Coordinates of C-alpha atoms and ligand atoms in Angstrom, one line a residue:
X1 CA 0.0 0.0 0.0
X2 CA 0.9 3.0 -1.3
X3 CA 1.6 5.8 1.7
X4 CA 0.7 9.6 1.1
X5 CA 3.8 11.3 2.4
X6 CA 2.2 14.3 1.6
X7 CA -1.3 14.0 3.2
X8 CA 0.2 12.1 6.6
X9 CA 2.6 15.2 7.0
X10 CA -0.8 17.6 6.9
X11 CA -2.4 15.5 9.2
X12 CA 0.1 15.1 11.7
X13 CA 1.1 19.3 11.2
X14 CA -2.8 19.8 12.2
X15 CA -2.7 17.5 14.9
X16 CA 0.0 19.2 16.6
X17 CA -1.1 22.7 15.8
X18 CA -4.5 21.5 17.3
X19 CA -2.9 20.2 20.2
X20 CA -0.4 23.6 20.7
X21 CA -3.7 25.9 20.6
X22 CA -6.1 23.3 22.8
X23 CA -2.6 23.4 25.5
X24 CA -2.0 27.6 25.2
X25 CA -5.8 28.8 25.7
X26 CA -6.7 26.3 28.4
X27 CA -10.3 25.1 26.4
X28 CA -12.2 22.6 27.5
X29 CA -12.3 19.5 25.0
X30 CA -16.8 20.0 24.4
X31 CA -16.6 23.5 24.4
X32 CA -17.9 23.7 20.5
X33 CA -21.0 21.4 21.9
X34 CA -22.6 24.3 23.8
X35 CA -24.8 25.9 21.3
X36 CA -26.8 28.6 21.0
X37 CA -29.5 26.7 18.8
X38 CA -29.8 23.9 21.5
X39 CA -30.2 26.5 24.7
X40 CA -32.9 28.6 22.4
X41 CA -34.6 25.5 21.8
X42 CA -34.7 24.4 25.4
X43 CA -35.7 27.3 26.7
X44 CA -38.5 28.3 24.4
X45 CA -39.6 24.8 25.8
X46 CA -39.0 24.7 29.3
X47 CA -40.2 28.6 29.9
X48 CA -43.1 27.8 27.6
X49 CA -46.9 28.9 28.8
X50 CA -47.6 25.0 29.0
X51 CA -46.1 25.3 32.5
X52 CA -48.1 28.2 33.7
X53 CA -44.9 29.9 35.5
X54 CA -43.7 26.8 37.1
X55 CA -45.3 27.9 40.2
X56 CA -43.6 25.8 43.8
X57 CA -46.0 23.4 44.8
X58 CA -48.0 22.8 41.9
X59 CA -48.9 21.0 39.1
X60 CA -47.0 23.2 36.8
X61 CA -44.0 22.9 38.8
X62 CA -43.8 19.2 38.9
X63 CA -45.1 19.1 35.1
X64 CA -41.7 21.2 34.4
X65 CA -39.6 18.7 36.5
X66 CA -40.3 15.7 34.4
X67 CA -40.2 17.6 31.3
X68 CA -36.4 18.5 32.8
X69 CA -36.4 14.7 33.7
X70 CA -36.7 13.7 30.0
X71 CA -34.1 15.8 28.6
X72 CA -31.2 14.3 31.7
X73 CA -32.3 11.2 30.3
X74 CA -31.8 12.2 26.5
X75 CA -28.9 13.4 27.4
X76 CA -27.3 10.6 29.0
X77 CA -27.2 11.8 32.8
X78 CA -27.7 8.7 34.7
X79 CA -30.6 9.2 37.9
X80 CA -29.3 10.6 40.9
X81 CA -32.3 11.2 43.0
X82 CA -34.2 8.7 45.4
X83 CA -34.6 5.1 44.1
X84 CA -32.8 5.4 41.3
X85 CA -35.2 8.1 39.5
X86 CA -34.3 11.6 38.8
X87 CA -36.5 12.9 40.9
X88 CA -36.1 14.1 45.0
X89 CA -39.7 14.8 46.3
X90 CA -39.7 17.0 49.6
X91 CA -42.7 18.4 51.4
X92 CA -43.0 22.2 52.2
X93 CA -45.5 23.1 54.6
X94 CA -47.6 25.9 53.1
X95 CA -49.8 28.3 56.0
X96 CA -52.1 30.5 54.6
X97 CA -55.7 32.4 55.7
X98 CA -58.5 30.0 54.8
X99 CA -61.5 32.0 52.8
X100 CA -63.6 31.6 55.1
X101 CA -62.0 34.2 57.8
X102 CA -63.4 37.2 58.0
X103 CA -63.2 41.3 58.4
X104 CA -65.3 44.1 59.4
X105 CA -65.1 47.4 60.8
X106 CA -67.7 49.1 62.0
X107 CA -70.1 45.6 61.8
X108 CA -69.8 46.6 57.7
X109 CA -68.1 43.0 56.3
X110 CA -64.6 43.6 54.5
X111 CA -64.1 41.3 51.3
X112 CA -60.7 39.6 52.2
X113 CA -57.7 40.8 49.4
X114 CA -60.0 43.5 47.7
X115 CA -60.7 45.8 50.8
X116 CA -58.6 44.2 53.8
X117 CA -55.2 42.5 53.2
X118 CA -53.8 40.7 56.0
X119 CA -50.3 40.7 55.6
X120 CA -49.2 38.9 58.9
X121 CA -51.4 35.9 59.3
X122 CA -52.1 35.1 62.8
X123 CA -55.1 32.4 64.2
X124 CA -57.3 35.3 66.3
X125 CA -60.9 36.0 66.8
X126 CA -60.7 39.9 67.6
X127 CA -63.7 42.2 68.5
X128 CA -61.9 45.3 70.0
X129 CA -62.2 49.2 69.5
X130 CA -59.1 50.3 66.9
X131 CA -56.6 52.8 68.8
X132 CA -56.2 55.5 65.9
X133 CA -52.6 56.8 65.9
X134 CA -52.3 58.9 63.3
X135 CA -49.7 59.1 60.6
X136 CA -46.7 56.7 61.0
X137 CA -44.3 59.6 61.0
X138 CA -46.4 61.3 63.8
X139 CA -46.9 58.5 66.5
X140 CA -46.9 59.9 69.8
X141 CA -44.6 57.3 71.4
X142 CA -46.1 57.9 75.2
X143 CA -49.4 56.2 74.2
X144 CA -49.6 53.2 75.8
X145 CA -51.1 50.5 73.2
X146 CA -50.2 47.5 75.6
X147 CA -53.1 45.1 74.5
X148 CA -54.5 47.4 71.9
X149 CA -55.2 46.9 68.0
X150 CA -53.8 50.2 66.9
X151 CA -54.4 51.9 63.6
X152 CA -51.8 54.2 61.5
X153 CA -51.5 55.6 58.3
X154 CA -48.4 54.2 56.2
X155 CA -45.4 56.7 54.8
X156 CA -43.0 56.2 52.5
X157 CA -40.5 58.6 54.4
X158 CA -37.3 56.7 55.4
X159 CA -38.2 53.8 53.4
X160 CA -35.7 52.5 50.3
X161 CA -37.5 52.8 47.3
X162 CA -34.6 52.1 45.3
X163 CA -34.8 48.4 45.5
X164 CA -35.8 45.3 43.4
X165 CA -39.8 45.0 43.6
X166 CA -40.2 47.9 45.7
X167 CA -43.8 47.0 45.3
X168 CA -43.1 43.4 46.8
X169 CA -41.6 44.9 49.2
X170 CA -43.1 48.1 51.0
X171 CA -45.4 46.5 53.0
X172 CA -43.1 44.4 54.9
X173 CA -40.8 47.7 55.3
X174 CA -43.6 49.5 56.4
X175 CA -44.2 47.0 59.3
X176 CA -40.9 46.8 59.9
X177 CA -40.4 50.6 60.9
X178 CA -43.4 51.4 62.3
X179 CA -45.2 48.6 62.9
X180 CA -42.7 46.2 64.6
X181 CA -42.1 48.6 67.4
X182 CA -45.8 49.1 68.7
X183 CA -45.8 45.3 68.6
X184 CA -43.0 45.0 71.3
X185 CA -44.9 47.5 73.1
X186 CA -47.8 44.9 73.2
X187 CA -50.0 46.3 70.6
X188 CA -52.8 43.1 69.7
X189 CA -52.9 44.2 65.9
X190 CA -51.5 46.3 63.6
X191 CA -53.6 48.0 61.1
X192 CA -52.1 49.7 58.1
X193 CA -54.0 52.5 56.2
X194 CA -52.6 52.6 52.9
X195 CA -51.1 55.4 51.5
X196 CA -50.8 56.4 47.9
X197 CA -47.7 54.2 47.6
X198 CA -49.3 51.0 49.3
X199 CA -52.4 51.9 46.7
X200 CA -50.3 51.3 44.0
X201 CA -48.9 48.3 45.9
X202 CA -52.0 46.7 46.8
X203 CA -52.4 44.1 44.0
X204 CA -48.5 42.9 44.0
X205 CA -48.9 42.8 47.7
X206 CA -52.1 41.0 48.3
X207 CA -51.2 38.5 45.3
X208 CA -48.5 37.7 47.4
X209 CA -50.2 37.5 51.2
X210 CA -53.0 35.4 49.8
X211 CA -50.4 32.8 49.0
X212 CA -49.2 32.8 52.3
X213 CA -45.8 31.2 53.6
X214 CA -43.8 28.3 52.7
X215 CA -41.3 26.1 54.4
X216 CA -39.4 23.0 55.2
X217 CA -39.5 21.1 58.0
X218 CA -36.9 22.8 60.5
X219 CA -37.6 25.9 58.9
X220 CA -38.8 29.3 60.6
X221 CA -42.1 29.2 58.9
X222 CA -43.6 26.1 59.3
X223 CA -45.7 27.2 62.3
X224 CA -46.9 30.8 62.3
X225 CA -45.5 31.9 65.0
X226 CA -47.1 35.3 65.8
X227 CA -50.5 35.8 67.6
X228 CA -50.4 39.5 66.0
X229 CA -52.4 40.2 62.8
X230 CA -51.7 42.8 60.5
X231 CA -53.9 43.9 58.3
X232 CA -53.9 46.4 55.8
X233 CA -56.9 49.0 54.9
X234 CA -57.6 51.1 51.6
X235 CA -56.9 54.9 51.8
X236 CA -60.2 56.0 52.4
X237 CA -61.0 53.7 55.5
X238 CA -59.4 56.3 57.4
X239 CA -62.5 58.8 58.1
X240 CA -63.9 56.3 59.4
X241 CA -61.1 55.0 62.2
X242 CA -59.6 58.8 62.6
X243 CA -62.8 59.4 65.2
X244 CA -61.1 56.9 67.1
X245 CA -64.6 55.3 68.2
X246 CA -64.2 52.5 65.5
X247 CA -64.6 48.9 66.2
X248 CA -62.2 45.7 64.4
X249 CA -64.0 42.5 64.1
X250 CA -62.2 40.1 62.6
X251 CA -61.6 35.7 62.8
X252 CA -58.8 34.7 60.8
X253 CA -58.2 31.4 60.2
X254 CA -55.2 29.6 59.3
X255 CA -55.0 26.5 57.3
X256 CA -51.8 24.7 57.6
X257 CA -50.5 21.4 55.1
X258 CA -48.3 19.7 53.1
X259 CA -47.4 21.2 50.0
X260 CA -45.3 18.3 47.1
X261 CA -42.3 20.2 45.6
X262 CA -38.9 18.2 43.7
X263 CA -35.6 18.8 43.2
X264 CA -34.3 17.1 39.6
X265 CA -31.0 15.3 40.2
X266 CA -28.6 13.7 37.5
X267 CA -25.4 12.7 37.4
X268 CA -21.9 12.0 34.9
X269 CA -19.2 9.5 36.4
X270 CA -15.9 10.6 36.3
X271 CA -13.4 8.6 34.2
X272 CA -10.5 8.8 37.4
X273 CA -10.7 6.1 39.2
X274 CA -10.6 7.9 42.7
X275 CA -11.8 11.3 42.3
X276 CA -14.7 9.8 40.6
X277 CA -16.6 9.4 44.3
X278 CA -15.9 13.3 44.5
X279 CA -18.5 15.5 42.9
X280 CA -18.8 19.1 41.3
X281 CA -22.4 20.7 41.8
X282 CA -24.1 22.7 39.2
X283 CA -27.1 24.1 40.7
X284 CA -30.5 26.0 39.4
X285 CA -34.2 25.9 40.3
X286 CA -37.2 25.2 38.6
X287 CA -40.1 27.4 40.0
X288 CA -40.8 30.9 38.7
X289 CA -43.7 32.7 40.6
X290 CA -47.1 31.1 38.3
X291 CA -50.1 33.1 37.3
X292 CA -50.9 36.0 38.8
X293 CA -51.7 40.2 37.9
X294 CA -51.8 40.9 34.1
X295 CA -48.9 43.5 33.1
X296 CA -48.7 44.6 29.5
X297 CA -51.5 42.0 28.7
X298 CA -49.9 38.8 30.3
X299 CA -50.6 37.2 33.2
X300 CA -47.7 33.9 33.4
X301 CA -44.8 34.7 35.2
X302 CA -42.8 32.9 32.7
X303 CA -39.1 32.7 34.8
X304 CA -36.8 32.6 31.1
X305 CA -34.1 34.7 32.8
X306 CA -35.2 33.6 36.3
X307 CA -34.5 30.6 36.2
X308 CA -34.8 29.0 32.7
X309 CA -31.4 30.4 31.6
X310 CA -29.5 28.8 34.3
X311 CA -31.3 25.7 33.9
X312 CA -30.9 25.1 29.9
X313 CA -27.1 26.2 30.3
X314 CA -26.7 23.2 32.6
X315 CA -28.2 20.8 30.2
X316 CA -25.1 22.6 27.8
X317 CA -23.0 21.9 30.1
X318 CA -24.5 18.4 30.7
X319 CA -24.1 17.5 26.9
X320 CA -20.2 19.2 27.1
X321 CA -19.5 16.9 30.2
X322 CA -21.0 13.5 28.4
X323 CA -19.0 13.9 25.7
X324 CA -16.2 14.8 27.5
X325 CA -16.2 13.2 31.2
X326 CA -14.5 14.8 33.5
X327 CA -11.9 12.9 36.4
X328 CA -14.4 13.8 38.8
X329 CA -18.4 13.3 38.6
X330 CA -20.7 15.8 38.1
X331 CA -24.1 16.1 39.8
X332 CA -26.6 18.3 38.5
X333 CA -29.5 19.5 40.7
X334 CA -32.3 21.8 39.4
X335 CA -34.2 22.7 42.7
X336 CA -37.3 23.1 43.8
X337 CA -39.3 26.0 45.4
X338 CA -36.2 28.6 45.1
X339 CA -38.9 31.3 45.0
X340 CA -40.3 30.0 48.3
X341 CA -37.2 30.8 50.4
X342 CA -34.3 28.1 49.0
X343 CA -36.2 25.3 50.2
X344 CA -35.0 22.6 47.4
X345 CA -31.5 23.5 48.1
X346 CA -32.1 23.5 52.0
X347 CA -33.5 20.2 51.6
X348 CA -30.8 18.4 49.4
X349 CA -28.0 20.0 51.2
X350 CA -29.9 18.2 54.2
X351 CA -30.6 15.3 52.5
X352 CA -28.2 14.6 50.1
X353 CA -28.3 12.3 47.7
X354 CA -24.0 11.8 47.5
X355 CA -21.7 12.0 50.5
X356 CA -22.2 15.5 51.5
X357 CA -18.7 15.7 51.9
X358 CA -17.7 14.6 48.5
X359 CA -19.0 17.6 47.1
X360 CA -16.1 19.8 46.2
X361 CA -17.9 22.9 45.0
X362 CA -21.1 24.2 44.0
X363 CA -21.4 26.5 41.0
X364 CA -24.9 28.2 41.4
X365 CA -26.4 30.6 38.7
X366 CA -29.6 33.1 38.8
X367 CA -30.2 34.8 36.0
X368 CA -27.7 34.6 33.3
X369 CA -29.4 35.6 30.1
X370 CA -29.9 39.2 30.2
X371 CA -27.9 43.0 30.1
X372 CA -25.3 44.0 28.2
X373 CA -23.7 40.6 26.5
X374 CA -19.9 42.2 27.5
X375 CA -20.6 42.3 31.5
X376 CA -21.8 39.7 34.0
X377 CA -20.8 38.4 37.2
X378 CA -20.4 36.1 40.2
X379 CA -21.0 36.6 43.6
X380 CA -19.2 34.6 46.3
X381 CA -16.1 37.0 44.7
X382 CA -15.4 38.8 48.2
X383 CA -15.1 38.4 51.7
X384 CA -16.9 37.7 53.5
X385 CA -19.3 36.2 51.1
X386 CA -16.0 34.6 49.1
X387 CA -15.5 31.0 51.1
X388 CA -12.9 29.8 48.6
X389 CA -9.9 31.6 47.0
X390 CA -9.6 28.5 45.1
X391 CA -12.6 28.4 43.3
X392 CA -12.7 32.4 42.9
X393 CA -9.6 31.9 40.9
X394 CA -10.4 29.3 38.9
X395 CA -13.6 31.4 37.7
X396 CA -11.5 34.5 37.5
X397 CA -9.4 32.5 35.2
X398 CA -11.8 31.0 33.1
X399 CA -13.5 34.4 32.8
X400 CA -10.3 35.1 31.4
X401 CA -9.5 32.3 29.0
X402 CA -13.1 32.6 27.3
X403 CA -15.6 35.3 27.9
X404 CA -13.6 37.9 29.1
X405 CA -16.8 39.8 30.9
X406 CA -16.0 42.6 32.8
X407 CA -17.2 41.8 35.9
X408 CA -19.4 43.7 38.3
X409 CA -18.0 44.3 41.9
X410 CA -20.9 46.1 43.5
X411 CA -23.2 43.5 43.9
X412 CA -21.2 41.3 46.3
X413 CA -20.4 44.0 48.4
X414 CA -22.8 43.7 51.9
X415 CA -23.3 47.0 51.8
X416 CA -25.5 46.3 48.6
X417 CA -29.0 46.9 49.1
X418 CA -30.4 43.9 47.2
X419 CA -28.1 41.7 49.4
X420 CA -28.7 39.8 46.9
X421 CA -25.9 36.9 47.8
X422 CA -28.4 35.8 50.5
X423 CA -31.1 35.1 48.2
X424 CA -30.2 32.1 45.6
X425 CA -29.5 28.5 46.0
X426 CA -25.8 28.6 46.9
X427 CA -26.4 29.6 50.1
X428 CA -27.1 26.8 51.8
X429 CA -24.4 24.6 50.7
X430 CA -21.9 27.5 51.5
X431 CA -23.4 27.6 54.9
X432 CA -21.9 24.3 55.3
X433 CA -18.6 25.2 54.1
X434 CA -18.4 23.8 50.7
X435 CA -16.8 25.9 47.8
X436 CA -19.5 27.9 46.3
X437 CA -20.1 31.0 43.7
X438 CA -23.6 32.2 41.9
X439 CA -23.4 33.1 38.4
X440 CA -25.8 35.9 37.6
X441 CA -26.0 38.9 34.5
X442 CA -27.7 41.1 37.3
X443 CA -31.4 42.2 37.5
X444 CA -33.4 44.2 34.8
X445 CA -37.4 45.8 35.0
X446 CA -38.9 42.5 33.5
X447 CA -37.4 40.6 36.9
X448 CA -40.9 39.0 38.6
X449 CA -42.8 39.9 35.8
X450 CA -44.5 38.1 32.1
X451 CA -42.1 40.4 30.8
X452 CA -39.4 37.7 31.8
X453 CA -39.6 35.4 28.4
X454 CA -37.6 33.7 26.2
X455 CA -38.3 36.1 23.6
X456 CA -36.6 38.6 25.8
X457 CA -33.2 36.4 26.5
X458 CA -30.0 37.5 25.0
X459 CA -29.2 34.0 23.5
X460 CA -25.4 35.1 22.2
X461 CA -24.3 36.4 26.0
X462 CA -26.7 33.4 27.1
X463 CA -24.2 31.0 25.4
X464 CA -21.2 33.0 26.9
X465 CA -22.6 32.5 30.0
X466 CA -22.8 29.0 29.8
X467 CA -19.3 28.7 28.3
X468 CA -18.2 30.4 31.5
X469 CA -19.8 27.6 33.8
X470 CA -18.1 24.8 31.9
X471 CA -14.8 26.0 31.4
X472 CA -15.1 26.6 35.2
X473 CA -16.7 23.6 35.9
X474 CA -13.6 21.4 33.7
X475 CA -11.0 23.2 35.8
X476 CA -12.8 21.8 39.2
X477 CA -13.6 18.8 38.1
X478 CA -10.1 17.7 36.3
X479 CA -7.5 19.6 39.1
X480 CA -5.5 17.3 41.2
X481 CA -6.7 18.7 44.5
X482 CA -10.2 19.7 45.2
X483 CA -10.8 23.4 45.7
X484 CA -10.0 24.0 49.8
X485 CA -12.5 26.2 52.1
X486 CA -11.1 29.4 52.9
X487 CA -10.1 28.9 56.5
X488 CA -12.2 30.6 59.3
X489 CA -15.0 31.3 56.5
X490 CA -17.8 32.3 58.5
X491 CA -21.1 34.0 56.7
X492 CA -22.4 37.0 58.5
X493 CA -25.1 38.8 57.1
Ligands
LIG501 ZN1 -34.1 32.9 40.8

């Protein structure tokens, strides 16, 4: 047989350029796999109006779990949940004000949500005369209110606006400045008369108190814990309580149960014969916040950034990673019930489903797929959020082998005022001490609304993104020694 001098010199010249360039720039070996077309087409799907918003705890929820289910399995991941599925199921306990509790002032009947909203549930059957104290800014702090339901009229003044949600938000600051402290006085019951900012609140508000709270067991919320109601009142209720010879009737009920919510779990063995017991942690979740007030003509709180981006990036990085194993394994988890207060990540970092231990490092995202495609960041960048120098670095360096985004440094700072580190599924694996960073392209005025779509995703910095996570994700899962905890890491907020 004849050999081609020629053509066996061009393929070995390419082999070894190959080989020079894959050595110099540090790239992964599946990078080409992630593709834009494929996290388009997955999130088109998995943010699709078929799934209502993916709201925790229901049908629409679980619905999007086996639908995430189906692509691990297309994809190769093998199950990593209970009995051998890919599925975790955890209960949350869900409190919230049954219909049938009631209102009135004045013996006329309130319509729960529309004209009273009780934002602080409590199990009381009240008929008392309301204590009228005037606007919050003007309380006259000598009054004694020990044992009395008290009535003030909200204000803005000294209260953030400036935030995320603000109208999510107020209500809870509201209570928290003004209300809180009549309440360690002994006050019985708070009520709130709304002023033109809780007006424009209302619907956000109540949309959110009628759902009521959520939690795991060990959690905070599972029982309600306060025998104090509040309750908030439109605008023009307060003629009728500033006479100060008004009467509060109300029985509020709460209804207490178990609530189904999953975390998806999958996994890729590594190919090394000992660090294939050791695991790297890509994390998302899979609820957005459902059906709720119509803005711009849509009512499904669709998630794409929040959390569908982070989620179809993993399944890219779950197709880079079968084609490609890694020395170590890699689990993927897509939690449930983020939304309701980390409960899927609480949960499995409770009730693992690997040797807690044997998890080297989690790399979380939240929100990856909008904003400017050159900027993005990570947070878990600084102290005392930062509780591994080793993972920082090797993010920092594969921001600098690939994407090159200039990253943002505000948003990991505690002085932030979104403290927005607190508030994604990281958290509770870093609480234990394992190596952990969030991926995120920041906020933007469609976060926690329809607005958040996958028309709306920037699929080209979407794709960067997700590049990002696997180049970091084959540096952790390929070094020789595991990223180490920082020593004396200790999260204060
Ligand atoms: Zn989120």
């Amino acid at each position: 047989m004849k050999v081609d001098m020629k053509k066996l010199f061009a393929i070995s010249l390419i082999i070894i350029t190959s080989f020079t360039i894959f050595a110099q720039t540090n790239t992964p070996p599946a990078l080409s796999s992630i593709k834009i077309e494929d996290l388009k087409k997955d999130l088109y799907a998995h943010a699709d109006g078929h799934f209502k918003g993916r709201s925790a705890g229901t049908l629409d929820e679980l619905k999007a779990a086996a639908w995430l289910a189906e692509q691990y399995k297309a994809i190769g991941l093998k199950p990593a949940g209970d009995d051998g599925t890919y599925f975790q199921f955890f209960n949350m306990w869900r409190n919230h004000l049954t219909d049938n509790s009631t209102i009135s002032i004045n013996n006329k009947p309130y319509t729960l949500w529309k004209d009273a909203a009780v934002a602080q549930m409590a199990n009381v059957n009240i008929n008392a005369p309301i204590l009228y104290l005037g606007n919050a800014l003007d309380i006259d702090t000598s009054i004694n209110v020990k044992d009395r339901l008290v009535a003030i009229v909200a204000d803005p003044k000294g209260i953030n606006m400036q935030v995320s949600l603000p109208t999510w938000r107020y209500s809870r600051s509201v209570y928290t400045k003004y209300g809180l402290p009549l309440v360690r006085k002994g006050a019985k019951a708070v009520i709130f008369i709304a002023d033109e900012t809780a007006e424009k609140a209302w619907e956000d508000a109540s949309e959110n108190f009628l759902r009521g709270n959520y939690d795991i067991d060990g959690g905070p919320n599972v029982n309600v814990n306060t025998t104090v109601p509040v309750i908030w009142v439109h605008a023009n209720v307060k003629k009728e309580l500033e006479t100060n010879n008004a009467t509060l009737k109300a029985n509020l009920i709460i209804s207490k149960y178990a609530y189904p919510s999953v975390n998806v779990v999958g996994k890729i063995d590594g190919t090394d014969a000992k660090l294939k017991s050791e695991y790297l942690l890509y994390s998302s979740h899979t609820d957005a916040h459902g059906v709720r007030n119509e803005i711009k003509g849509d009512t499904i709180y669709y998630g794409a950034d929040d959390n569908g981006s982070v989620t179809v990036a993993m399944l890219a990085n779950a197709r880079a990673f079968i084609k490609y194993p890694a020395k170590r394994s890699v689990l993927f988890v897509v939690h449930g019930a983020e939304e309701r207060g980390l409960l899927g990540s609480r949960y499995y970092s409770q009730h693992p489903t690997v040797p807690i231990k044997n998890i080297v490092a989690v790399l979380n995202g939240d929100m990856i797929g909008r904003n400017n495609i050159d900027s993005a960041t990570f947070l878990g960048m600084f102290s005392p959020h930062k509780n591994s120098t080793d993972l920082v670095n090797m993010a920092l360096a594969a921001n600098n082998e690939g994407p090159k985004f200039k990253l943002d440094t505000e948003w990991d700072k505690t002085t932030h005022v979104e403290g927005w580190y607190f508030r994604s599924d990281h958290l509770p694996y870093a609480r234990l001490g394992i190596p952990s960073i969030m991926y995120t392209t920041l906020l933007h005025p469609d976060y926690h609304t329809p607005q958040d779509n996958a028309e709306n995703i920037n699929y080209p910095k979407l794709k960067k993104m997700a590049d990002w996570m696997y180049r970091t994700g084959w540096k952790v899962a390929n070094a020789d020694k595991r990223p180490a905890t920082d020593i004396g890491f200790k999260l204060e907020r």
